[in-house]
XYZ file of C-alpha atoms in Angstrom:
770
model
C -22.269 4.662 -20.689
C -25.887 3.609 -21.052
C -26.965 7.107 -22.074
C -24.300 7.101 -24.792
C -25.881 3.999 -26.344
C -29.474 5.206 -26.002
C -30.500 3.277 -22.896
C -32.400 5.606 -20.552
C -32.688 3.497 -17.418
C -29.928 1.684 -15.543
C -32.350 -0.754 -13.932
C -31.024 -4.291 -14.285
C -27.554 -3.173 -15.401
C -24.256 -3.270 -13.580
C -20.926 -1.847 -14.728
C -19.968 -5.059 -16.531
C -23.053 -5.225 -18.725
C -23.182 -1.457 -19.272
C -19.554 -1.480 -20.424
C -20.347 -4.410 -22.727
C -23.117 -2.397 -24.418
C -20.903 0.696 -24.667
C -17.918 -1.174 -26.088
C -20.017 -2.948 -28.734
C -21.285 0.403 -30.055
C -18.213 2.642 -29.654
C -15.263 0.247 -29.699
C -12.176 0.004 -27.487
C -10.756 3.482 -28.120
C -13.810 5.409 -26.932
C -14.226 2.985 -24.012
C -10.681 3.848 -22.921
C -11.512 7.590 -23.105
C -14.515 6.944 -20.856
C -12.288 5.087 -18.409
C -9.809 7.952 -18.223
C -12.649 10.403 -17.643
C -13.992 8.433 -14.692
C -11.118 6.588 -13.042
C -8.311 9.139 -12.833
C -7.916 10.181 -9.189
C -8.674 13.797 -8.360
C -8.755 13.499 -4.574
C -8.351 10.965 -1.773
C -9.130 10.851 1.930
C -6.769 10.854 4.907
C -8.072 7.415 5.853
C -7.170 6.049 2.420
C -3.704 7.580 2.716
C -3.148 6.035 6.163
C -4.047 2.575 4.896
C -2.013 2.765 1.673
C 1.137 4.115 3.336
C 1.600 1.156 5.658
C 4.716 -0.988 5.008
C 2.951 -3.540 2.809
C 5.005 -5.991 0.774
C 2.395 -6.329 -1.969
C -0.932 -4.654 -2.590
C -3.357 -6.344 -4.963
C -6.299 -4.268 -6.173
C -9.320 -5.096 -8.281
C -9.876 -1.364 -8.923
C -8.870 0.375 -12.151
C -8.214 3.794 -10.596
C -4.838 5.283 -9.664
C -5.689 6.333 -6.115
C -2.943 4.129 -4.635
C -0.311 5.468 -7.063
C -1.353 9.040 -6.337
C -1.166 8.547 -2.560
C 2.250 6.883 -2.835
C 3.572 9.671 -5.055
C 2.353 12.409 -2.733
C 3.729 10.632 0.348
C 7.024 9.528 -1.233
C 6.239 5.865 -0.746
C 8.223 3.838 -3.314
C 6.139 1.370 -5.360
C 6.428 -0.618 -8.572
C 3.420 -1.544 -10.718
C 3.842 -4.674 -12.859
C 1.001 -5.815 -15.113
C -0.673 -9.217 -14.983
C 0.856 -9.842 -18.416
C 4.385 -9.296 -17.050
C 6.481 -12.139 -15.606
C 6.223 -12.590 -11.844
C 8.958 -10.689 -10.040
C 9.815 -10.024 -6.436
C 9.369 -6.482 -5.054
C 12.483 -4.388 -5.521
C 14.369 -3.748 -2.273
C 12.676 -1.041 -0.237
C 9.539 -0.925 -2.402
C 5.954 -2.099 -2.250
C 4.646 -3.924 -5.309
C 1.191 -2.950 -6.592
C -0.750 -5.192 -8.965
C -3.995 -4.140 -10.659
C -5.525 -7.540 -11.286
C -8.438 -6.229 -13.392
C -6.580 -3.499 -15.273
C -4.623 -0.318 -14.589
C -5.996 3.034 -15.715
C -2.422 4.295 -15.985
C -1.841 1.833 -18.837
C -5.269 2.063 -20.440
C -4.462 2.311 -24.139
C -6.866 0.598 -26.517
C -4.379 -2.250 -26.939
C -3.937 -2.703 -23.168
C -7.707 -2.502 -22.680
C -8.269 -5.376 -25.089
C -5.432 -7.433 -23.590
C -5.650 -7.103 -19.818
C -8.729 -5.150 -18.649
C -11.623 -6.901 -16.933
C -14.433 -4.413 -17.381
C -16.967 -5.819 -19.816
C -18.803 -9.051 -19.195
C -16.924 -10.671 -22.095
C -13.594 -9.672 -20.587
C -14.538 -10.992 -17.157
C -15.357 -14.348 -18.717
C -11.792 -14.486 -20.082
C -9.833 -13.234 -17.094
C -6.121 -12.762 -17.925
C -5.380 -12.790 -14.194
C -6.709 -16.341 -13.815
C -4.490 -17.456 -16.678
C -1.367 -15.592 -15.553
C 1.543 -16.535 -13.262
C 0.362 -13.753 -10.933
C -2.602 -15.884 -9.881
C -0.097 -18.410 -8.531
C 1.907 -15.630 -6.863
C -1.270 -14.386 -5.184
C -2.062 -17.937 -4.068
C 1.402 -18.262 -2.495
C 1.200 -14.805 -0.882
C -2.093 -15.670 0.789
C -0.623 -18.942 2.066
C 2.577 -17.291 3.329
C 1.269 -14.082 4.887
C 0.659 -13.855 8.623
C -2.570 -11.965 7.846
C -4.462 -10.853 4.739
C -6.754 -7.829 4.813
C -9.380 -7.153 2.140
C -10.685 -3.601 2.126
C -13.982 -3.131 0.319
C -14.210 -6.770 -0.791
C -17.055 -7.506 -3.181
C -18.612 -10.930 -3.556
C -18.876 -10.148 -7.277
C -15.062 -10.411 -7.535
C -15.355 -13.912 -8.956
C -11.625 -14.494 -9.447
C -10.747 -13.686 -5.844
C -13.752 -15.496 -4.427
C -12.893 -18.596 -6.414
C -9.301 -18.634 -5.197
C -10.353 -18.162 -1.569
C -12.831 -21.022 -1.982
C -9.886 -23.315 -2.774
C -7.888 -22.387 0.322
C -7.461 -24.790 3.267
C -9.396 -23.843 6.432
C -6.323 -22.781 8.421
C -5.650 -20.078 5.824
C -9.184 -18.702 6.087
C -8.596 -18.015 9.782
C -6.084 -15.268 8.950
C -8.233 -13.534 6.291
C -10.116 -10.384 7.328
C -12.730 -8.414 5.367
C -13.219 -4.762 6.303
C -16.668 -3.715 5.091
C -18.894 -0.748 5.802
C -21.061 -0.550 8.932
C -24.588 -1.680 8.294
C -23.608 -4.370 5.792
C -26.553 -6.750 5.603
C -26.275 -10.042 7.485
C -26.687 -12.303 4.412
C -23.568 -10.698 2.877
C -21.626 -11.071 6.145
C -22.701 -14.723 6.284
C -21.477 -15.352 2.734
C -18.162 -13.636 3.504
C -17.686 -15.795 6.584
C -17.162 -18.773 4.270
C -13.879 -17.171 3.197
C -12.658 -15.396 6.354
C -13.782 -13.052 9.137
C -15.965 -10.074 8.225
C -15.527 -6.803 10.202
C -18.340 -4.290 9.480
C -16.308 -1.374 10.884
C -15.673 0.762 7.803
C -12.577 2.367 6.348
C -12.100 4.957 9.105
C -11.971 2.351 11.859
C -9.306 0.382 9.981
C -7.251 3.543 9.470
C -7.569 4.368 13.167
C -6.442 0.821 14.047
C -3.384 1.093 11.793
C -2.458 4.460 13.305
C -0.141 6.871 11.550
C 1.283 6.902 8.055
C 4.374 4.702 7.619
C 5.517 5.184 4.038
C 8.908 3.484 4.538
C 10.212 0.201 3.164
C 8.118 -2.948 3.541
C 8.726 -4.917 6.713
C 10.178 -8.378 6.054
C 10.496 -10.932 8.808
C 12.073 -14.289 8.139
C 11.073 -15.850 11.435
C 7.968 -17.244 9.709
C 8.534 -20.493 7.824
C 8.557 -19.792 4.043
C 5.565 -21.225 2.202
C 7.785 -23.635 0.224
C 9.021 -25.377 3.407
C 7.319 -27.785 5.773
C 8.838 -28.748 9.108
C 8.661 -32.445 9.971
C 8.233 -33.318 13.640
C 9.363 -36.662 15.076
C 9.151 -38.154 18.562
C 12.185 -40.441 19.050
C 11.226 -43.564 20.985
C 12.168 -47.231 21.311
C 8.910 -48.430 19.733
C 5.468 -47.088 18.859
C 1.960 -48.408 19.292
C 1.022 -49.638 15.821
C -2.430 -50.900 14.819
C -3.466 -52.953 11.806
C -5.224 -49.843 10.492
C -1.970 -47.865 10.672
C -0.181 -50.503 8.591
C -3.072 -50.630 6.152
C -3.072 -46.868 5.622
C 0.699 -46.812 5.152
C 0.648 -49.586 2.554
C -2.252 -48.082 0.620
C -1.236 -44.429 0.787
C 2.563 -44.695 0.855
C 2.569 -41.658 3.142
C 3.954 -42.335 6.643
C 2.530 -40.955 9.878
C 5.673 -39.483 11.430
C 4.383 -40.093 14.956
C 4.453 -43.850 14.289
C 8.164 -44.013 13.408
C 10.491 -45.331 16.093
C 13.871 -46.998 16.620
C 12.244 -50.282 15.559
C 11.812 -48.953 12.021
C 15.580 -48.573 11.706
C 16.685 -51.702 13.560
C 14.084 -54.008 11.909
C 12.774 -55.218 15.241
C 9.342 -56.906 15.318
C 6.438 -54.466 15.523
C 8.040 -51.820 13.283
C 5.704 -49.431 11.495
C 7.577 -49.490 8.178
C 9.894 -51.879 6.343
C 13.491 -51.481 7.457
C 15.979 -51.121 4.614
C 19.708 -51.753 4.329
C 21.445 -51.106 7.670
C 24.579 -49.955 5.864
C 22.513 -47.335 4.011
C 21.194 -45.962 7.308
C 24.655 -45.706 8.847
C 26.180 -44.103 5.733
C 23.376 -41.546 5.468
C 23.567 -40.763 9.165
C 27.345 -40.768 9.659
C 28.975 -39.962 6.300
C 26.785 -37.123 5.001
C 27.755 -33.542 5.732
C 27.109 -29.977 4.700
C 29.275 -30.546 1.634
C 28.246 -34.159 0.953
C 24.460 -34.546 0.467
C 22.504 -37.806 0.479
C 21.094 -38.915 -2.892
C 18.381 -41.589 -2.678
C 17.176 -43.109 -5.932
C 14.552 -45.692 -6.738
C 11.860 -46.533 -9.261
C 8.334 -45.124 -8.931
C 6.734 -46.428 -5.733
C 9.850 -48.107 -4.358
C 9.765 -46.314 -1.017
C 11.841 -43.138 -1.474
C 9.452 -41.016 0.598
C 9.293 -43.542 3.449
C 13.087 -43.977 3.451
C 13.562 -40.187 3.521
C 11.242 -40.032 6.539
C 13.255 -42.759 8.258
C 16.447 -40.771 7.691
C 14.596 -37.720 9.005
C 13.832 -39.707 12.154
C 17.518 -40.590 12.529
C 18.530 -36.941 12.287
C 15.766 -35.802 14.636
C 17.218 -38.283 17.116
C 20.487 -36.339 16.778
C 18.612 -33.075 17.585
C 18.438 -31.846 13.997
C 15.423 -29.926 12.804
C 13.996 -31.589 9.692
C 12.372 -29.724 6.802
C 10.768 -30.954 3.598
C 10.540 -28.694 0.560
C 7.258 -28.830 -1.326
C 8.523 -27.014 -4.426
C 11.002 -24.361 -5.427
C 9.612 -20.848 -4.862
C 10.007 -18.065 -7.418
C 12.204 -16.206 -4.958
C 14.641 -18.614 -3.320
C 16.017 -15.641 -1.360
C 13.162 -16.002 1.143
C 14.273 -19.562 1.943
C 17.967 -18.680 2.106
C 17.262 -15.737 4.394
C 15.199 -17.965 6.688
C 17.939 -20.600 6.803
C 20.495 -17.932 7.685
C 18.532 -17.286 10.887
C 18.663 -20.941 12.000
C 21.123 -21.669 14.764
C 20.229 -25.373 15.023
C 21.504 -28.059 12.642
C 18.955 -29.094 10.007
C 18.238 -31.900 7.563
C 16.708 -30.480 4.365
C 14.709 -33.005 2.310
C 14.089 -32.424 -1.405
C 11.634 -35.068 -2.611
C 12.351 -35.379 -6.366
C 15.443 -33.220 -6.818
C 14.636 -32.578 -10.487
C 11.888 -30.178 -9.384
C 14.469 -27.885 -7.746
C 16.784 -26.288 -10.348
C 18.375 -23.624 -8.104
C 17.626 -23.977 -4.397
C 19.709 -27.062 -3.397
C 22.807 -25.662 -5.110
C 22.249 -22.278 -3.464
C 22.027 -23.947 -0.038
C 25.197 -25.936 -0.665
C 26.897 -22.700 -1.725
C 26.089 -21.281 1.730
C 28.691 -23.775 3.042
C 26.951 -24.226 6.369
C 28.272 -27.447 7.872
C 25.180 -27.745 10.054
C 22.862 -28.238 7.038
C 22.602 -31.687 5.460
C 20.637 -32.134 2.231
C 18.765 -35.346 1.412
C 17.517 -35.544 -2.177
C 15.414 -38.241 -3.803
C 15.220 -38.906 -7.529
C 13.716 -41.491 -9.824
C 16.158 -44.118 -11.073
C 15.256 -43.238 -14.662
C 16.920 -39.838 -14.199
C 20.053 -41.427 -12.715
C 20.202 -43.839 -15.639
C 19.540 -41.289 -18.367
C 20.518 -37.842 -17.057
C 23.062 -38.287 -14.291
C 24.826 -35.024 -15.111
C 21.545 -33.109 -14.700
C 20.930 -34.826 -11.350
C 24.444 -33.955 -10.163
C 24.028 -30.369 -11.348
C 21.018 -29.996 -9.043
C 23.435 -30.730 -6.178
C 26.268 -28.423 -7.253
C 28.188 -31.383 -8.763
C 29.492 -32.395 -5.334
C 30.134 -35.978 -4.215
C 27.024 -37.588 -2.718
C 26.258 -40.443 -0.345
C 24.229 -42.567 -2.783
C 21.486 -44.990 -1.705
C 19.942 -47.354 -4.273
C 16.471 -48.613 -3.283
C 15.996 -50.673 -6.471
C 18.570 -53.338 -5.601
C 17.670 -54.638 -2.131
C 20.037 -57.133 -0.569
C 18.916 -60.630 0.404
C 18.750 -59.362 4.003
C 16.290 -56.652 2.943
C 14.048 -59.040 1.021
C 13.983 -61.312 4.078
C 12.797 -58.303 6.102
C 10.129 -57.544 3.482
C 8.829 -61.105 3.801
C 8.900 -60.935 7.607
C 7.063 -57.586 7.613
C 4.368 -58.804 5.214
C 3.935 -62.002 7.209
C 3.675 -60.592 10.745
C 1.297 -57.851 9.588
C -1.009 -60.253 7.784
C -0.631 -58.569 4.414
C 0.042 -61.572 2.198
C -3.557 -62.686 1.748
C -3.693 -65.720 -0.542
C 0.113 -65.880 -0.452
C 0.123 -66.457 3.315
C 0.086 -70.258 2.923
C 3.379 -70.218 1.021
C 6.496 -71.558 2.675
C 9.200 -69.101 3.721
C 11.247 -69.901 0.631
C 8.178 -69.512 -1.613
C 7.393 -66.130 -0.037
C 10.969 -65.071 -0.685
C 10.619 -66.262 -4.273
C 7.400 -64.215 -4.595
C 9.211 -61.030 -3.504
C 12.452 -61.645 -5.392
C 11.255 -63.256 -8.623
C 7.557 -62.527 -9.109
C 7.946 -58.917 -7.930
C 11.575 -58.484 -8.986
C 12.577 -57.212 -5.516
C 10.609 -54.039 -6.354
C 8.471 -52.746 -3.489
C 6.035 -51.131 -5.914
C 5.322 -54.469 -7.595
C 4.850 -56.111 -4.198
C 2.273 -53.452 -3.313
C 0.500 -53.749 -6.666
C 0.347 -57.548 -6.277
C -1.245 -57.157 -2.849
C -3.743 -54.634 -4.251
C -4.750 -57.175 -6.884
C -5.102 -60.306 -4.778
C -3.830 -59.773 -1.240
C -5.527 -58.826 1.983
C -5.460 -55.158 0.912
C -7.589 -56.003 -2.100
C -10.959 -55.573 -0.359
C -9.946 -52.243 1.169
C -8.683 -50.900 -2.134
C -11.843 -52.078 -3.894
C -13.863 -49.987 -1.414
C -11.744 -46.984 -2.342
C -12.327 -47.563 -6.043
C -16.088 -47.745 -5.488
C -15.853 -44.488 -3.510
C -14.168 -42.738 -6.425
C -16.847 -43.950 -8.821
C -19.565 -42.314 -6.708
C -18.027 -38.826 -7.092
C -19.400 -36.411 -9.676
C -17.784 -36.303 -13.123
C -15.861 -33.092 -12.434
C -14.308 -34.447 -9.230
C -13.413 -37.680 -11.012
C -11.592 -35.711 -13.711
C -9.585 -33.901 -11.028
C -8.582 -37.260 -9.523
C -7.653 -38.643 -12.950
C -5.423 -35.692 -13.751
C -3.867 -35.731 -10.289
C -3.214 -39.479 -10.560
C -1.564 -39.009 -13.962
C 0.612 -36.229 -12.508
C 1.699 -38.510 -9.654
C 2.238 -41.427 -12.034
C 4.377 -39.206 -14.306
C 6.303 -37.491 -11.501
C 4.652 -34.049 -11.556
C 2.679 -34.261 -8.298
C 4.153 -30.897 -7.258
C 1.708 -29.298 -9.724
C -1.372 -30.811 -8.071
C -2.631 -27.562 -6.524
C -6.429 -27.560 -6.392
C -6.796 -24.118 -7.914
C -4.481 -25.031 -10.808
C -6.238 -28.343 -11.506
C -9.553 -26.470 -11.373
C -8.287 -24.032 -14.008
C -6.857 -26.739 -16.250
C -10.062 -28.810 -16.183
C -12.535 -25.910 -15.806
C -13.832 -27.335 -12.539
C -16.273 -24.936 -10.879
C -17.041 -26.833 -7.676
C -16.165 -25.463 -4.240
C -13.080 -26.664 -2.394
C -15.062 -27.353 0.782
C -17.629 -29.449 -1.095
C -14.895 -31.444 -2.842
C -13.060 -32.126 0.403
C -16.266 -33.086 2.206
C -17.139 -35.474 -0.611
C -13.708 -37.146 -0.480
C -13.920 -37.652 3.279
C -17.509 -38.852 3.034
C -16.386 -41.626 0.693
C -13.381 -42.591 2.812
C -10.800 -41.065 0.487
C -9.459 -38.296 2.711
C -6.335 -40.103 3.949
C -5.400 -41.365 0.518
C -6.017 -38.297 -1.617
C -4.239 -35.345 -0.006
C -6.350 -32.202 -0.105
C -5.901 -30.325 3.181
C -2.910 -28.207 2.108
C -4.507 -26.743 -1.011
C -3.329 -29.703 -3.102
C -5.237 -32.617 -4.584
C -2.636 -35.343 -4.895
C -2.658 -39.119 -4.782
C -0.327 -40.030 -1.945
C 1.240 -43.115 -3.518
C 2.524 -43.603 -7.100
C 1.548 -47.283 -6.874
C -1.982 -46.313 -5.796
C -2.154 -43.690 -8.576
C -1.245 -46.344 -11.154
C -3.761 -48.781 -9.687
C -6.561 -46.174 -9.751
C -5.835 -45.318 -13.384
C -5.857 -49.005 -14.339
C -8.840 -50.197 -12.335
C -11.281 -47.295 -11.975
C -11.066 -45.587 -15.343
C -10.691 -46.869 -18.866
C -7.824 -45.482 -20.924
C -10.159 -43.356 -23.064
C -11.498 -41.529 -19.998
C -7.950 -40.933 -18.762
C -6.798 -39.597 -22.131
C -9.839 -37.316 -22.422
C -9.124 -35.713 -19.041
C -5.435 -35.249 -19.858
C -6.276 -33.752 -23.257
C -8.580 -31.188 -21.630
C -5.796 -30.105 -19.288
C -3.258 -29.901 -22.115
C -5.690 -27.861 -24.198
C -5.957 -25.306 -21.393
C -2.164 -25.084 -21.142
C -1.977 -24.552 -24.923
C -4.659 -21.848 -24.838
C -3.792 -19.994 -21.642
C -0.509 -21.084 -20.020
C 1.905 -21.447 -22.933
C 4.261 -18.873 -21.354
C 4.636 -20.767 -18.051
C 7.728 -22.931 -18.354
C 6.884 -25.393 -15.584
C 3.431 -26.086 -17.012
C 4.786 -26.480 -20.545
C 7.435 -28.867 -19.204
C 4.691 -30.827 -17.459
C 2.617 -30.849 -20.649
C 5.513 -32.317 -22.609
C 6.006 -34.897 -19.867
C 2.358 -35.966 -20.162
C 2.899 -36.606 -23.876
C 5.385 -39.417 -23.177
C 4.129 -42.816 -24.241
C 5.600 -44.362 -21.091
C 2.963 -42.520 -19.019
C 0.203 -44.537 -20.701
C 2.007 -47.713 -21.804
C 1.682 -49.351 -18.356
C -2.050 -48.566 -18.320
C -2.907 -50.394 -21.546
C -4.877 -53.590 -20.994
C -4.750 -54.857 -24.584
C -3.090 -54.126 -27.920
C -6.374 -52.671 -29.187
C -6.061 -49.748 -26.769
C -2.830 -48.644 -28.421
C -4.947 -47.065 -31.176
C -6.609 -44.846 -28.553
C -3.226 -43.445 -27.514
C -2.360 -42.800 -31.177
C -5.690 -40.922 -31.567
C -4.742 -38.929 -28.451
C -1.416 -37.982 -30.066
C -3.193 -37.071 -33.292
C -5.497 -34.726 -31.359
C -2.534 -33.157 -29.517
C -0.266 -32.641 -32.526
C -1.302 -28.992 -33.049
C -0.484 -27.876 -29.506
C 2.205 -25.191 -29.376
C 4.456 -27.348 -27.198
C 4.101 -30.420 -29.460
C 3.947 -29.672 -33.158
C 7.501 -28.326 -33.530
C 9.117 -30.503 -30.869
C 11.177 -33.364 -32.379
C 10.700 -35.431 -29.220
C 6.902 -35.270 -29.534
C 7.226 -37.083 -32.856
C 9.546 -39.596 -31.220
C 6.749 -40.340 -28.724
C 4.273 -40.808 -31.571
C 6.775 -43.128 -33.218
C 7.087 -45.146 -29.988
C 3.307 -45.516 -29.958
C 3.096 -46.754 -33.534
C 6.107 -49.041 -32.991
C 4.309 -50.538 -29.998
C 1.414 -51.271 -32.348
C 3.839 -52.798 -34.915
C 3.082 -50.112 -37.525
C 6.737 -49.773 -38.422
C 6.248 -47.845 -41.684
C 4.386 -45.055 -39.856
C 6.904 -45.177 -37.019
C 9.762 -44.498 -39.482
C 7.771 -41.652 -41.048
C 7.453 -39.958 -37.665
C 11.209 -40.473 -37.116
C 11.910 -38.666 -40.397
C 9.680 -35.824 -39.208
C 11.623 -35.647 -35.931
C 14.924 -35.433 -37.825
C 13.530 -32.657 -40.007
C 12.448 -30.571 -37.024
C 15.787 -31.212 -35.299
C 17.692 -29.817 -38.299
C 15.902 -26.491 -37.789
C 17.413 -26.180 -34.312
C 20.915 -24.892 -33.757
C 23.373 -27.467 -32.349
C 20.555 -29.859 -31.378
C 21.967 -33.355 -30.840
C 19.769 -36.032 -32.417
C 21.024 -38.793 -30.105
C 17.518 -39.482 -28.739
C 16.134 -39.848 -32.246
C 19.118 -42.008 -33.292
C 18.622 -44.273 -30.311
C 14.899 -44.606 -30.955
C 15.429 -45.342 -34.656
C 17.827 -48.140 -33.671
C 15.147 -49.513 -31.344
C 12.532 -49.458 -34.115
C 14.917 -51.172 -36.548
C 15.692 -53.964 -34.089
C 12.091 -54.270 -32.888
C 11.007 -54.721 -36.498
C 13.617 -57.487 -36.873
C 12.434 -59.156 -33.671
C 8.786 -59.049 -34.742
C 9.056 -59.731 -38.494
C 12.409 -61.446 -38.941
C 16.021 -60.533 -39.678
C 16.651 -58.557 -42.876
C 17.839 -60.691 -45.775
C 21.365 -59.301 -45.840
C 21.572 -58.081 -42.232
C 21.620 -54.432 -43.328
C 18.794 -53.370 -41.013
C 20.620 -54.710 -37.969
C 23.907 -53.126 -39.134
C 22.156 -49.762 -39.452
C 20.921 -50.156 -35.886
C 24.333 -50.902 -34.362
C 25.846 -48.045 -36.358
C 23.358 -45.620 -34.793
C 24.009 -47.003 -31.297
C 27.780 -46.808 -31.807
C 27.435 -43.184 -32.811
C 25.447 -42.343 -29.691
C 27.904 -44.105 -27.361
C 30.848 -42.396 -29.065
C 29.593 -38.837 -28.624
C 27.636 -38.983 -25.365
C 28.794 -39.329 -21.769
C 25.292 -39.168 -20.348
C 21.811 -40.502 -21.127
C 23.275 -43.857 -22.182
C 20.847 -46.150 -20.405
C 18.588 -46.328 -23.460
C 21.182 -47.206 -26.126
C 22.562 -49.904 -23.848
C 19.095 -51.325 -23.234
C 18.376 -51.353 -27.001
C 21.376 -53.661 -27.505
C 19.546 -56.362 -25.543
C 17.129 -56.757 -28.461
C 19.962 -58.381 -30.465
C 19.915 -61.306 -28.017
C 16.110 -61.518 -28.223
C 16.344 -61.716 -32.026
C 18.827 -64.596 -31.796
C 16.596 -66.409 -29.271
C 13.643 -66.232 -31.665
C 15.224 -66.883 -35.076
C 18.488 -68.790 -34.444
C 17.370 -71.967 -36.232
C 15.854 -70.226 -39.285
C 18.681 -67.808 -40.174
C 20.717 -68.162 -43.333
C 24.509 -68.297 -43.190
C 24.657 -64.710 -44.491
C 22.197 -63.513 -41.838
C 24.077 -65.303 -39.060
C 27.401 -63.827 -40.142
C 26.067 -60.281 -40.410
C 24.139 -60.507 -37.142
C 27.157 -61.918 -35.299
C 29.302 -59.067 -36.633
C 26.784 -56.500 -35.335
C 26.640 -58.173 -31.912
C 30.432 -58.265 -31.642
C 30.534 -54.535 -32.370
C 28.025 -54.068 -29.522
C 30.194 -56.126 -27.151
C 33.317 -54.107 -28.056
C 31.388 -50.858 -27.462
C 30.389 -52.064 -24.018
C 33.898 -53.264 -23.203
C 35.350 -49.851 -24.022
C 32.567 -48.028 -22.161
C 34.043 -45.743 -19.492
C 31.098 -45.543 -17.090
C 30.503 -49.177 -16.179
C 29.868 -48.359 -12.528
C 26.734 -46.392 -13.410
C 24.828 -49.279 -14.991
C 24.065 -52.175 -12.699
C 23.153 -54.627 -15.475
C 26.084 -53.936 -17.788
C 27.964 -57.135 -16.919
C 24.825 -59.221 -17.382
C 24.141 -57.513 -20.746
C 27.648 -58.255 -21.996
C 27.254 -61.941 -21.025
C 23.850 -62.068 -22.719
C 25.263 -60.702 -25.976
C 28.334 -62.934 -25.783
C 26.056 -65.943 -25.445
C 24.050 -64.853 -28.492
C 27.224 -64.364 -30.549
C 28.460 -67.810 -29.537
C 25.154 -69.401 -30.520
C 25.498 -67.892 -34.002
C 28.722 -69.918 -34.425
C-alpha cells in the first residue's frame, strides 16, 4: 500500500495508517481490490481447522479474511455470517454464528467498505461495531458464557479492549488469551488486566481441544441465563440488625437479603424493613398461582423493590426458588428452556413489568402451576395505561397490591419503625400523634416523601451530605455518568444503566476499574451499583435527591443532551434506546428538579436544542412536552402554537388518536383561566370540557389525565368566585355540571381511587356558583 502511494519505507506505519494513505490517494474501490488480493484465503493449517470446527455457538473475529468460512465449508460445518449492520439474531438451529466485527472480505464492495470496514485510522475512529446492537450482544455473550477464549488477541483491538475493561472482575476470571510462546512479559502483564494469558501458541490450543467436531453447537441450559439473577434467603425468626444496616437500607433502597426475617413480615420490633399491609402479604402468598400473578404498584420510591423482596422471603420460606429478571433478553427462548429444566417451584420477579414486553406472557403461556410471577409497576402506568400493563401479563386476573394507599395500621408501623431506629432527627421530639401527622399529612403517606424529608433534615441528613461531597470530588466524566444514571433511575429506565453503554453515550474513556475504585474510595460503592457491569443509583428517592442537591439543572440537562445526541447520531435504529430517549424528553423528568420559575427557561432551551433529533422533530408528543414546559412558564400563546404543531404532525399519521393532545390542550385552556382569569363569555372553559368529554367518550384507557384536568375547574372557582360576572358563573357552572355527569357515567370507577373525592369537589364548586 505504501509503495503504491510513493512511500518507500514502512518505518513508523501500521496497517491502519498505511491504509489511510492508500485510501486517500486511490479511493474506496481500489482499496477494496487490494483487500481482495491480500485477504482471500488460499490455505489454512490443521491447527486452525481443529479450533474452528469445535461446536462454538458464536465466533467473533476482528480479522477481515475468510479463513473461518473456508474451513467450515471444507469441513461441512454449518455457519451463518451476519454483518454488524444487520439486526441482532440468534444462531439458527444447528449452526454456528460468525461475526466479522471489523469487516468481512466476503462482502467487501466499495459501499460495504465505506459503511462497515474498520481498516483505515479514520474508520477505526468511527467504529460501526461500537455503535451497533452487536456490541450489546457481545457484552451479553461474554457475561453468559462459561468461558471465553481469545486466539491471537491484540492489545491494539481498542473496541474489544474497551469492552473488557468495563467487565466486572468475576467475568475476567473466565477469559483466556492464547498467545504465541515467547510473548514479552510487559504484554502478558497488560493482558492480565483483562483475563488470563497463556503463551502456549495455536498448536497447543488445538492439541488441548483434540479432534475436529464440526457438528451443531452445544447448548446447555443448566447455567443460569444472563438475564436472570437468583435471590437467596435464609428464613429465620429474626436477624441481627445494626444501625448501619438500617442506614444503608434507607439511603440506598436496596435490601440486604440476608437481613430479612420473619420479623419483617410480622412487624415485630427489631425488623430490618418496614412491614406493610398484613392482608397484602397473605393474599400474595396464598392467593397467587401459576395462572394468577401478583401485580405490585406504587409511585417512584414507595418501596416496590423492598416489598418484592419481602414476598420473595415468604416464598423462600415455602421452599420456592426465587429469581429476579434484570431485563428481557433478545432471545427469550434461553430463559424458557432453562425454566423447563426446573423441577422446583419458583417465584419469578419482574421489577418494572413495562420493561418486559414478551417474557412474562411467554412464561404464563407455559402453564406451569409451580411458577408464580410477581411484577412491579409504577402507579402512573396503572393510572394511564392499564391495558398495556395487563397485556404484559397475558391479560389474566392478578392479585393487586397498592403501595400508595397505606392503611392507618401501616402508617403507625412507619412511625414506630422510624422512632425505634432513631431516624426522625429533629422530628423525634414530636408526640405520637404529631409523628403520625408528619407521615400522613406532611408526607402524604408516601414512603418516598418520608425518605426525602429525612434526607433534608433528619438524622440521615449528615450521612447523605457526606455522599454528596463524595460525588463532587469525582472527575467531570464520572460525574456525568452519575448524572445520566440518576436521570435514568428517576425516569424509570435504570435497566439501561450498563457501564459500557453509558460510556458510549457520554464518550467516557476512563477504565471501569478506576471508576469503581474511585466510587468505593469516596464511600459511594454501596449506593451506586457498579459490580455487575451496571452503574445505577440504587434508590429513585436518592437519585432525585442527588439531581436536586449536587448538580444544578443546567449541568443535568447538558449531560442528558450529550447522551441524546449520541443516540441520534449512532443508535437511532435501536428501539429501546430511542424509547428511552423519548422518555428523557418528558417535562415531568425535570419538573420536580426545578428550584425556581427562572429555571423553566433552561428546560425550554434544552427542548429547543433537542428539536432536530430524529426521534423528536416529527413526534407529536415531543411538541406536547414543549407545550407543557411553556405552559409551566405561563407562556400560553407559545404553548398553543406548539399544540397546533402537534396536531399537524398527528394528521400525517394514519389512525393516530389525538387524545393526548386534546387532553393537554384542555389543561392549557383551564390553566390559563386559573392564572389569568375566566374568559369573558366562558367559551374557553367550554372548549376545555368539550375536549375532555371527547376523550372520555372514545377512550377506555389512559383516562387518569383527563380526570385530573377536571380538578382545575374547582381551583378556578376557589380563586375567582367573588369576581365572576353572572354570565361567567352560569357558563362555568354548566361546564362543571357536564364534568360531573361525565364522571357519573364513567364505567371504570374502581380504577381511580380519587374519583369520589373529585366528584364531591366539583359538586361543591358548582353549588358555590349558585
